[in-house]
């Protein structure tokens, strides 16, 4: 029955929802069993409206596209408070998912009743997760847009120091190869020019130094909270935010495959 759970988006230890697949078979029985799913539509609309209202009440001007937000200690504290408000709901559901799997260990035999139960479970989780998330945002006077931007900044903060170290190394390689290409001929010159072109493309694809500086400053600040971040790390929740909750109400997603 583990496959049934994965089919509707429940992974072991990590939630993976790419949509809710509804198998409506059995007439009135199915309608009764899918009560949570049927009732979710109107509630989602109301929660979407609330998310939009929060974006208006607590406006957040994000950096231009592909630029990191500069983290501050006060907003980071508010961000962690929202996670504290929301993550217990997620962990509770993970426990329920494991209990469900223990009751349905047969992974090969189809079981419509179990599939419908799992679908109801997912619907209930999404409702409660959105509710807790929005309540946490309101308590901290934070918009979904800002929360999403901070989440992205946390994930990319470590890249700043890496890129800052790589940039001069790449440029040095380009300079060395360029000098060699000046005196080279034939196939050797052609090979050197291709190598230079590839290195220049890599260099150009990197964020500008000002963004590296922002990411490096973010990393220095986050170093103070590394234990806190590690304790509550949850890629599935964060990808749910990245999938759309930063602007409204997204769907829960995670990398393909189950995480144990």
PDB file of C-alpha atoms in Angstrom:
ATOM      1  CA  UNK A   1       0.000   0.000   0.000  1.00  0.00           C
ATOM      2  CA  UNK A   2       3.039   2.190   0.037  1.00  0.00           C
ATOM      3  CA  UNK A   3       2.485   2.742  -3.696  1.00  0.00           C
ATOM      4  CA  UNK A   4      -1.049   3.929  -2.992  1.00  0.00           C
ATOM      5  CA  UNK A   5       0.354   6.593  -0.681  1.00  0.00           C
ATOM      6  CA  UNK A   6       2.915   7.692  -3.237  1.00  0.00           C
ATOM      7  CA  UNK A   7       0.199   7.770  -5.873  1.00  0.00           C
ATOM      8  CA  UNK A   8      -1.695  10.467  -4.010  1.00  0.00           C
ATOM      9  CA  UNK A   9       1.442  12.215  -2.869  1.00  0.00           C
ATOM     10  CA  UNK A  10       2.463  10.776   0.504  1.00  0.00           C
ATOM     11  CA  UNK A  11       6.077   9.710   0.912  1.00  0.00           C
ATOM     12  CA  UNK A  12       7.670   8.120   3.950  1.00  0.00           C
ATOM     13  CA  UNK A  13       9.303  10.831   6.060  1.00  0.00           C
ATOM     14  CA  UNK A  14       8.686  13.492   3.402  1.00  0.00           C
ATOM     15  CA  UNK A  15       5.440  14.720   1.918  1.00  0.00           C
ATOM     16  CA  UNK A  16       5.248  14.684  -1.855  1.00  0.00           C
ATOM     17  CA  UNK A  17       2.080  16.092  -3.340  1.00  0.00           C
ATOM     18  CA  UNK A  18       2.036  17.037  -7.009  1.00  0.00           C
ATOM     19  CA  UNK A  19      -1.787  17.146  -7.047  1.00  0.00           C
ATOM     20  CA  UNK A  20      -4.597  15.050  -5.610  1.00  0.00           C
ATOM     21  CA  UNK A  21      -5.663  12.176  -7.847  1.00  0.00           C
ATOM     22  CA  UNK A  22      -9.318  11.376  -7.216  1.00  0.00           C
ATOM     23  CA  UNK A  23     -10.579   7.879  -8.003  1.00  0.00           C
ATOM     24  CA  UNK A  24     -14.333   8.360  -7.769  1.00  0.00           C
ATOM     25  CA  UNK A  25     -15.812   4.885  -7.857  1.00  0.00           C
ATOM     26  CA  UNK A  26     -18.745   3.581  -5.882  1.00  0.00           C
ATOM     27  CA  UNK A  27     -21.353   6.316  -6.148  1.00  0.00           C
ATOM     28  CA  UNK A  28     -22.608   7.676  -2.831  1.00  0.00           C
ATOM     29  CA  UNK A  29     -20.038   5.672  -0.888  1.00  0.00           C
ATOM     30  CA  UNK A  30     -17.207   7.395  -2.716  1.00  0.00           C
ATOM     31  CA  UNK A  31     -18.789  10.829  -2.238  1.00  0.00           C
ATOM     32  CA  UNK A  32     -19.070  10.228   1.481  1.00  0.00           C
ATOM     33  CA  UNK A  33     -15.494   8.995   1.772  1.00  0.00           C
ATOM     34  CA  UNK A  34     -14.165  11.983  -0.181  1.00  0.00           C
ATOM     35  CA  UNK A  35     -15.878  14.524   2.024  1.00  0.00           C
ATOM     36  CA  UNK A  36     -12.663  16.363   2.811  1.00  0.00           C
ATOM     37  CA  UNK A  37     -11.733  16.686  -0.843  1.00  0.00           C
ATOM     38  CA  UNK A  38     -15.168  17.868  -1.951  1.00  0.00           C
ATOM     39  CA  UNK A  39     -15.255  20.532   0.762  1.00  0.00           C
ATOM     40  CA  UNK A  40     -11.741  21.755   0.118  1.00  0.00           C
ATOM     41  CA  UNK A  41     -12.424  23.840  -2.989  1.00  0.00           C
ATOM     42  CA  UNK A  42     -14.240  26.716  -1.314  1.00  0.00           C
ATOM     43  CA  UNK A  43     -11.810  26.754   1.581  1.00  0.00           C
ATOM     44  CA  UNK A  44      -8.857  26.949  -0.794  1.00  0.00           C
ATOM     45  CA  UNK A  45     -10.453  29.989  -2.474  1.00  0.00           C
ATOM     46  CA  UNK A  46     -10.843  31.678   0.898  1.00  0.00           C
ATOM     47  CA  UNK A  47      -7.244  30.887   1.830  1.00  0.00           C
ATOM     48  CA  UNK A  48      -6.005  32.209  -1.506  1.00  0.00           C
ATOM     49  CA  UNK A  49      -7.858  35.443  -0.823  1.00  0.00           C
ATOM     50  CA  UNK A  50      -6.279  35.636   2.635  1.00  0.00           C
ATOM     51  CA  UNK A  51      -2.801  35.090   1.180  1.00  0.00           C
ATOM     52  CA  UNK A  52      -3.411  37.908  -1.281  1.00  0.00           C
ATOM     53  CA  UNK A  53      -4.622  40.126   1.554  1.00  0.00           C
ATOM     54  CA  UNK A  54      -1.466  39.427   3.545  1.00  0.00           C
ATOM     55  CA  UNK A  55       0.645  40.433   0.548  1.00  0.00           C
ATOM     56  CA  UNK A  56      -1.240  43.742   0.501  1.00  0.00           C
ATOM     57  CA  UNK A  57      -1.224  44.358   4.253  1.00  0.00           C
ATOM     58  CA  UNK A  58       2.484  43.584   4.645  1.00  0.00           C
ATOM     59  CA  UNK A  59       3.977  44.613   1.292  1.00  0.00           C
ATOM     60  CA  UNK A  60       7.366  43.203   0.480  1.00  0.00           C
ATOM     61  CA  UNK A  61       9.472  44.553  -2.340  1.00  0.00           C
ATOM     62  CA  UNK A  62      11.526  41.669  -3.604  1.00  0.00           C
ATOM     63  CA  UNK A  63      14.843  42.239  -5.348  1.00  0.00           C
ATOM     64  CA  UNK A  64      14.783  42.096  -9.115  1.00  0.00           C
ATOM     65  CA  UNK A  65      14.460  38.671 -10.686  1.00  0.00           C
ATOM     66  CA  UNK A  66      17.216  36.187  -9.779  1.00  0.00           C
ATOM     67  CA  UNK A  67      18.635  38.499  -7.114  1.00  0.00           C
ATOM     68  CA  UNK A  68      18.815  37.347  -3.470  1.00  0.00           C
ATOM     69  CA  UNK A  69      17.063  39.169  -0.650  1.00  0.00           C
ATOM     70  CA  UNK A  70      19.336  40.545   2.069  1.00  0.00           C
ATOM     71  CA  UNK A  71      18.471  38.826   5.345  1.00  0.00           C
ATOM     72  CA  UNK A  72      18.117  40.726   8.609  1.00  0.00           C
ATOM     73  CA  UNK A  73      18.029  39.295  12.097  1.00  0.00           C
ATOM     74  CA  UNK A  74      14.558  40.624  12.975  1.00  0.00           C
ATOM     75  CA  UNK A  75      12.878  39.234   9.838  1.00  0.00           C
ATOM     76  CA  UNK A  76      14.742  35.958  10.203  1.00  0.00           C
ATOM     77  CA  UNK A  77      13.378  35.644  13.741  1.00  0.00           C
ATOM     78  CA  UNK A  78       9.849  36.239  12.415  1.00  0.00           C
ATOM     79  CA  UNK A  79      10.464  33.681   9.668  1.00  0.00           C
ATOM     80  CA  UNK A  80      11.482  31.013  12.174  1.00  0.00           C
ATOM     81  CA  UNK A  81       8.350  31.770  14.215  1.00  0.00           C
ATOM     82  CA  UNK A  82       6.175  31.052  11.170  1.00  0.00           C
ATOM     83  CA  UNK A  83       7.966  27.748  10.664  1.00  0.00           C
ATOM     84  CA  UNK A  84       7.472  26.905  14.352  1.00  0.00           C
ATOM     85  CA  UNK A  85       3.756  27.503  13.843  1.00  0.00           C
ATOM     86  CA  UNK A  86       3.522  25.344  10.738  1.00  0.00           C
ATOM     87  CA  UNK A  87       6.002  22.478  10.919  1.00  0.00           C
ATOM     88  CA  UNK A  88       4.303  20.540  13.775  1.00  0.00           C
ATOM     89  CA  UNK A  89       1.317  20.086  11.437  1.00  0.00           C
ATOM     90  CA  UNK A  90       3.615  18.635   8.818  1.00  0.00           C
ATOM     91  CA  UNK A  91       5.352  16.325  11.293  1.00  0.00           C
ATOM     92  CA  UNK A  92       2.008  15.115  12.646  1.00  0.00           C
ATOM     93  CA  UNK A  93       0.955  14.151   9.175  1.00  0.00           C
ATOM     94  CA  UNK A  94       4.205  12.294   8.537  1.00  0.00           C
ATOM     95  CA  UNK A  95       3.449  10.213  11.622  1.00  0.00           C
ATOM     96  CA  UNK A  96      -0.064   9.509  10.338  1.00  0.00           C
ATOM     97  CA  UNK A  97       1.345   8.512   6.950  1.00  0.00           C
ATOM     98  CA  UNK A  98       3.708   6.005   8.566  1.00  0.00           C
ATOM     99  CA  UNK A  99       0.861   4.592  10.653  1.00  0.00           C
ATOM    100  CA  UNK A 100      -1.228   4.259   7.500  1.00  0.00           C
ATOM    101  CA  UNK A 101       1.583   2.371   5.771  1.00  0.00           C
ATOM    102  CA  UNK A 102       1.886   0.004   8.721  1.00  0.00           C
ATOM    103  CA  UNK A 103      -1.806  -0.869   8.312  1.00  0.00           C
ATOM    104  CA  UNK A 104      -1.443  -1.332   4.555  1.00  0.00           C
ATOM    105  CA  UNK A 105       1.913  -3.075   4.015  1.00  0.00           C
ATOM    106  CA  UNK A 106       0.900  -4.805   0.772  1.00  0.00           C
ATOM    107  CA  UNK A 107       2.421  -2.679  -1.964  1.00  0.00           C
ATOM    108  CA  UNK A 108       1.083  -4.701  -4.906  1.00  0.00           C
ATOM    109  CA  UNK A 109      -2.574  -5.398  -4.150  1.00  0.00           C
ATOM    110  CA  UNK A 110      -4.893  -2.530  -5.159  1.00  0.00           C
ATOM    111  CA  UNK A 111      -7.156  -1.289  -2.368  1.00  0.00           C
ATOM    112  CA  UNK A 112      -9.642   1.431  -3.336  1.00  0.00           C
ATOM    113  CA  UNK A 113     -10.735   1.976   0.256  1.00  0.00           C
ATOM    114  CA  UNK A 114      -7.139   2.635   1.320  1.00  0.00           C
ATOM    115  CA  UNK A 115      -6.579   4.932  -1.672  1.00  0.00           C
ATOM    116  CA  UNK A 116      -9.622   7.004  -0.748  1.00  0.00           C
ATOM    117  CA  UNK A 117      -8.522   7.135   2.888  1.00  0.00           C
ATOM    118  CA  UNK A 118      -5.099   8.355   1.806  1.00  0.00           C
ATOM    119  CA  UNK A 119      -6.678  10.973  -0.468  1.00  0.00           C
ATOM    120  CA  UNK A 120      -8.795  12.241   2.413  1.00  0.00           C
ATOM    121  CA  UNK A 121      -5.692  12.365   4.567  1.00  0.00           C
ATOM    122  CA  UNK A 122      -3.861  14.500   2.010  1.00  0.00           C
ATOM    123  CA  UNK A 123      -6.826  16.846   1.660  1.00  0.00           C
ATOM    124  CA  UNK A 124      -6.991  17.309   5.413  1.00  0.00           C
ATOM    125  CA  UNK A 125      -3.263  17.986   5.635  1.00  0.00           C
ATOM    126  CA  UNK A 126      -3.306  20.645   2.926  1.00  0.00           C
ATOM    127  CA  UNK A 127      -6.212  22.401   4.608  1.00  0.00           C
ATOM    128  CA  UNK A 128      -4.579  22.417   8.044  1.00  0.00           C
ATOM    129  CA  UNK A 129      -1.127  23.255   6.685  1.00  0.00           C
ATOM    130  CA  UNK A 130      -2.412  26.287   4.798  1.00  0.00           C
ATOM    131  CA  UNK A 131      -4.414  27.361   7.832  1.00  0.00           C
ATOM    132  CA  UNK A 132      -1.419  27.139  10.186  1.00  0.00           C
ATOM    133  CA  UNK A 133       0.884  28.817   7.697  1.00  0.00           C
ATOM    134  CA  UNK A 134      -1.435  31.771   7.135  1.00  0.00           C
ATOM    135  CA  UNK A 135      -2.036  32.173  10.874  1.00  0.00           C
ATOM    136  CA  UNK A 136       1.717  32.171  11.482  1.00  0.00           C
ATOM    137  CA  UNK A 137       2.251  34.806   8.807  1.00  0.00           C
ATOM    138  CA  UNK A 138      -0.416  37.055  10.276  1.00  0.00           C
ATOM    139  CA  UNK A 139       1.000  36.712  13.793  1.00  0.00           C
ATOM    140  CA  UNK A 140       4.428  37.789  12.518  1.00  0.00           C
ATOM    141  CA  UNK A 141       3.112  40.486  10.159  1.00  0.00           C
ATOM    142  CA  UNK A 142       4.744  38.775   7.205  1.00  0.00           C
ATOM    143  CA  UNK A 143       3.488  38.233   3.669  1.00  0.00           C
ATOM    144  CA  UNK A 144       3.701  34.920   1.785  1.00  0.00           C
ATOM    145  CA  UNK A 145       5.891  36.751  -0.718  1.00  0.00           C
ATOM    146  CA  UNK A 146       8.439  37.692   1.931  1.00  0.00           C
ATOM    147  CA  UNK A 147       8.423  34.211   3.460  1.00  0.00           C
ATOM    148  CA  UNK A 148       9.129  32.685   0.052  1.00  0.00           C
ATOM    149  CA  UNK A 149      11.966  35.143  -0.600  1.00  0.00           C
ATOM    150  CA  UNK A 150      13.605  34.362   2.746  1.00  0.00           C
ATOM    151  CA  UNK A 151      13.316  30.630   2.076  1.00  0.00           C
ATOM    152  CA  UNK A 152      15.109  31.075  -1.238  1.00  0.00           C
ATOM    153  CA  UNK A 153      17.778  33.252   0.395  1.00  0.00           C
ATOM    154  CA  UNK A 154      18.498  30.562   2.987  1.00  0.00           C
ATOM    155  CA  UNK A 155      18.950  27.898   0.324  1.00  0.00           C
ATOM    156  CA  UNK A 156      21.249  30.051  -1.824  1.00  0.00           C
ATOM    157  CA  UNK A 157      23.270  31.758   0.894  1.00  0.00           C
ATOM    158  CA  UNK A 158      26.135  29.283   0.794  1.00  0.00           C
ATOM    159  CA  UNK A 159      26.676  29.822  -2.921  1.00  0.00           C
ATOM    160  CA  UNK A 160      28.038  33.315  -2.372  1.00  0.00           C
ATOM    161  CA  UNK A 161      31.271  32.224  -0.728  1.00  0.00           C
ATOM    162  CA  UNK A 162      31.759  29.390  -3.210  1.00  0.00           C
ATOM    163  CA  UNK A 163      31.309  31.689  -6.195  1.00  0.00           C
ATOM    164  CA  UNK A 164      33.460  34.415  -4.678  1.00  0.00           C
ATOM    165  CA  UNK A 165      36.278  31.866  -4.450  1.00  0.00           C
ATOM    166  CA  UNK A 166      35.682  30.428  -7.916  1.00  0.00           C
ATOM    167  CA  UNK A 167      35.525  33.719  -9.806  1.00  0.00           C
ATOM    168  CA  UNK A 168      39.246  34.663  -9.515  1.00  0.00           C
ATOM    169  CA  UNK A 169      40.259  31.062 -10.223  1.00  0.00           C
ATOM    170  CA  UNK A 170      38.195  30.991 -13.420  1.00  0.00           C
ATOM    171  CA  UNK A 171      39.553  34.355 -14.511  1.00  0.00           C
ATOM    172  CA  UNK A 172      43.125  33.175 -13.898  1.00  0.00           C
ATOM    173  CA  UNK A 173      42.508  30.082 -16.048  1.00  0.00           C
ATOM    174  CA  UNK A 174      41.093  32.268 -18.817  1.00  0.00           C
ATOM    175  CA  UNK A 175      44.129  34.569 -18.676  1.00  0.00           C
ATOM    176  CA  UNK A 176      46.568  31.646 -18.847  1.00  0.00           C
ATOM    177  CA  UNK A 177      44.763  29.995 -21.770  1.00  0.00           C
ATOM    178  CA  UNK A 178      44.433  33.321 -23.586  1.00  0.00           C
ATOM    179  CA  UNK A 179      48.184  33.863 -23.372  1.00  0.00           C
ATOM    180  CA  UNK A 180      48.794  30.356 -24.710  1.00  0.00           C
ATOM    181  CA  UNK A 181      46.325  30.868 -27.547  1.00  0.00           C
ATOM    182  CA  UNK A 182      48.245  33.934 -28.799  1.00  0.00           C
ATOM    183  CA  UNK A 183      51.201  31.801 -29.840  1.00  0.00           C
ATOM    184  CA  UNK A 184      49.350  28.584 -30.650  1.00  0.00           C
ATOM    185  CA  UNK A 185      48.440  27.501 -34.174  1.00  0.00           C
ATOM    186  CA  UNK A 186      46.150  25.035 -35.901  1.00  0.00           C
ATOM    187  CA  UNK A 187      44.217  22.502 -33.841  1.00  0.00           C
ATOM    188  CA  UNK A 188      45.916  23.506 -30.607  1.00  0.00           C
ATOM    189  CA  UNK A 189      44.779  27.119 -31.022  1.00  0.00           C
ATOM    190  CA  UNK A 190      41.238  25.968 -31.839  1.00  0.00           C
ATOM    191  CA  UNK A 191      41.138  23.739 -28.731  1.00  0.00           C
ATOM    192  CA  UNK A 192      42.373  26.555 -26.491  1.00  0.00           C
ATOM    193  CA  UNK A 193      39.774  28.951 -27.872  1.00  0.00           C
ATOM    194  CA  UNK A 194      36.993  26.440 -27.134  1.00  0.00           C
ATOM    195  CA  UNK A 195      38.247  26.042 -23.575  1.00  0.00           C
ATOM    196  CA  UNK A 196      38.351  29.807 -23.129  1.00  0.00           C
ATOM    197  CA  UNK A 197      34.839  30.139 -24.513  1.00  0.00           C
ATOM    198  CA  UNK A 198      33.515  27.503 -22.087  1.00  0.00           C
ATOM    199  CA  UNK A 199      35.184  29.157 -19.095  1.00  0.00           C
ATOM    200  CA  UNK A 200      33.870  32.585 -20.096  1.00  0.00           C
ATOM    201  CA  UNK A 201      30.342  31.160 -20.376  1.00  0.00           C
ATOM    202  CA  UNK A 202      30.664  29.749 -16.867  1.00  0.00           C
ATOM    203  CA  UNK A 203      31.925  33.070 -15.554  1.00  0.00           C
ATOM    204  CA  UNK A 204      29.095  34.992 -17.203  1.00  0.00           C
ATOM    205  CA  UNK A 205      26.492  32.607 -15.778  1.00  0.00           C
ATOM    206  CA  UNK A 206      27.565  33.432 -12.216  1.00  0.00           C
ATOM    207  CA  UNK A 207      25.744  36.154 -10.259  1.00  0.00           C
ATOM    208  CA  UNK A 208      27.413  39.573 -10.271  1.00  0.00           C
ATOM    209  CA  UNK A 209      29.792  40.315  -7.371  1.00  0.00           C
ATOM    210  CA  UNK A 210      27.166  42.464  -5.598  1.00  0.00           C
ATOM    211  CA  UNK A 211      24.872  39.422  -5.346  1.00  0.00           C
ATOM    212  CA  UNK A 212      27.741  37.253  -4.156  1.00  0.00           C
ATOM    213  CA  UNK A 213      28.321  39.832  -1.417  1.00  0.00           C
ATOM    214  CA  UNK A 214      24.655  39.645  -0.378  1.00  0.00           C
ATOM    215  CA  UNK A 215      24.715  35.844  -0.297  1.00  0.00           C
ATOM    216  CA  UNK A 216      27.952  35.868   1.679  1.00  0.00           C
ATOM    217  CA  UNK A 217      26.472  38.278   4.243  1.00  0.00           C
ATOM    218  CA  UNK A 218      23.396  36.041   4.454  1.00  0.00           C
ATOM    219  CA  UNK A 219      25.605  33.010   5.052  1.00  0.00           C
ATOM    220  CA  UNK A 220      27.469  34.795   7.844  1.00  0.00           C
ATOM    221  CA  UNK A 221      24.185  35.670   9.563  1.00  0.00           C
ATOM    222  CA  UNK A 222      22.739  32.180   9.099  1.00  0.00           C
ATOM    223  CA  UNK A 223      25.849  30.634  10.628  1.00  0.00           C
ATOM    224  CA  UNK A 224      24.503  31.829  13.985  1.00  0.00           C
ATOM    225  CA  UNK A 225      21.351  29.769  13.387  1.00  0.00           C
ATOM    226  CA  UNK A 226      22.828  26.673  11.748  1.00  0.00           C
ATOM    227  CA  UNK A 227      21.586  24.307  14.466  1.00  0.00           C
ATOM    228  CA  UNK A 228      18.125  25.836  14.334  1.00  0.00           C
ATOM    229  CA  UNK A 229      18.005  25.531  10.548  1.00  0.00           C
ATOM    230  CA  UNK A 230      19.254  21.945  10.599  1.00  0.00           C
ATOM    231  CA  UNK A 231      16.692  20.911  13.209  1.00  0.00           C
ATOM    232  CA  UNK A 232      13.699  22.082  11.192  1.00  0.00           C
ATOM    233  CA  UNK A 233      15.020  21.475   7.677  1.00  0.00           C
ATOM    234  CA  UNK A 234      12.250  20.125   5.470  1.00  0.00           C
ATOM    235  CA  UNK A 235      12.788  20.282   1.687  1.00  0.00           C
ATOM    236  CA  UNK A 236       9.216  19.156   0.947  1.00  0.00           C
ATOM    237  CA  UNK A 237       7.708  22.069   2.858  1.00  0.00           C
ATOM    238  CA  UNK A 238      10.171  24.506   1.343  1.00  0.00           C
ATOM    239  CA  UNK A 239       9.455  23.310  -2.185  1.00  0.00           C
ATOM    240  CA  UNK A 240       5.752  23.738  -1.477  1.00  0.00           C
ATOM    241  CA  UNK A 241       6.507  27.376  -0.712  1.00  0.00           C
ATOM    242  CA  UNK A 242       8.679  27.686  -3.805  1.00  0.00           C
ATOM    243  CA  UNK A 243       5.998  26.084  -5.983  1.00  0.00           C
ATOM    244  CA  UNK A 244       3.646  28.974  -5.459  1.00  0.00           C
ATOM    245  CA  UNK A 245       2.883  29.741  -1.856  1.00  0.00           C
ATOM    246  CA  UNK A 246       5.286  32.673  -1.970  1.00  0.00           C
ATOM    247  CA  UNK A 247       2.768  34.433  -4.221  1.00  0.00           C
ATOM    248  CA  UNK A 248      -0.417  32.632  -3.264  1.00  0.00           C
ATOM    249  CA  UNK A 249      -1.335  29.069  -2.419  1.00  0.00           C
ATOM    250  CA  UNK A 250       0.894  26.536  -4.118  1.00  0.00           C
ATOM    251  CA  UNK A 251       0.680  22.755  -4.231  1.00  0.00           C
ATOM    252  CA  UNK A 252       2.927  20.573  -2.153  1.00  0.00           C
ATOM    253  CA  UNK A 253       5.820  19.226  -4.194  1.00  0.00           C
ATOM    254  CA  UNK A 254       9.166  17.623  -3.610  1.00  0.00           C
ATOM    255  CA  UNK A 255      11.986  16.063  -5.603  1.00  0.00           C
ATOM    256  CA  UNK A 256      11.038  12.884  -7.421  1.00  0.00           C
ATOM    257  CA  UNK A 257      11.440   9.738  -5.442  1.00  0.00           C
ATOM    258  CA  UNK A 258      10.842   8.974  -1.807  1.00  0.00           C
ATOM    259  CA  UNK A 259      13.031  10.219   0.982  1.00  0.00           C
ATOM    260  CA  UNK A 260      13.419   7.938   3.939  1.00  0.00           C
TER     261      UNK A 260
END
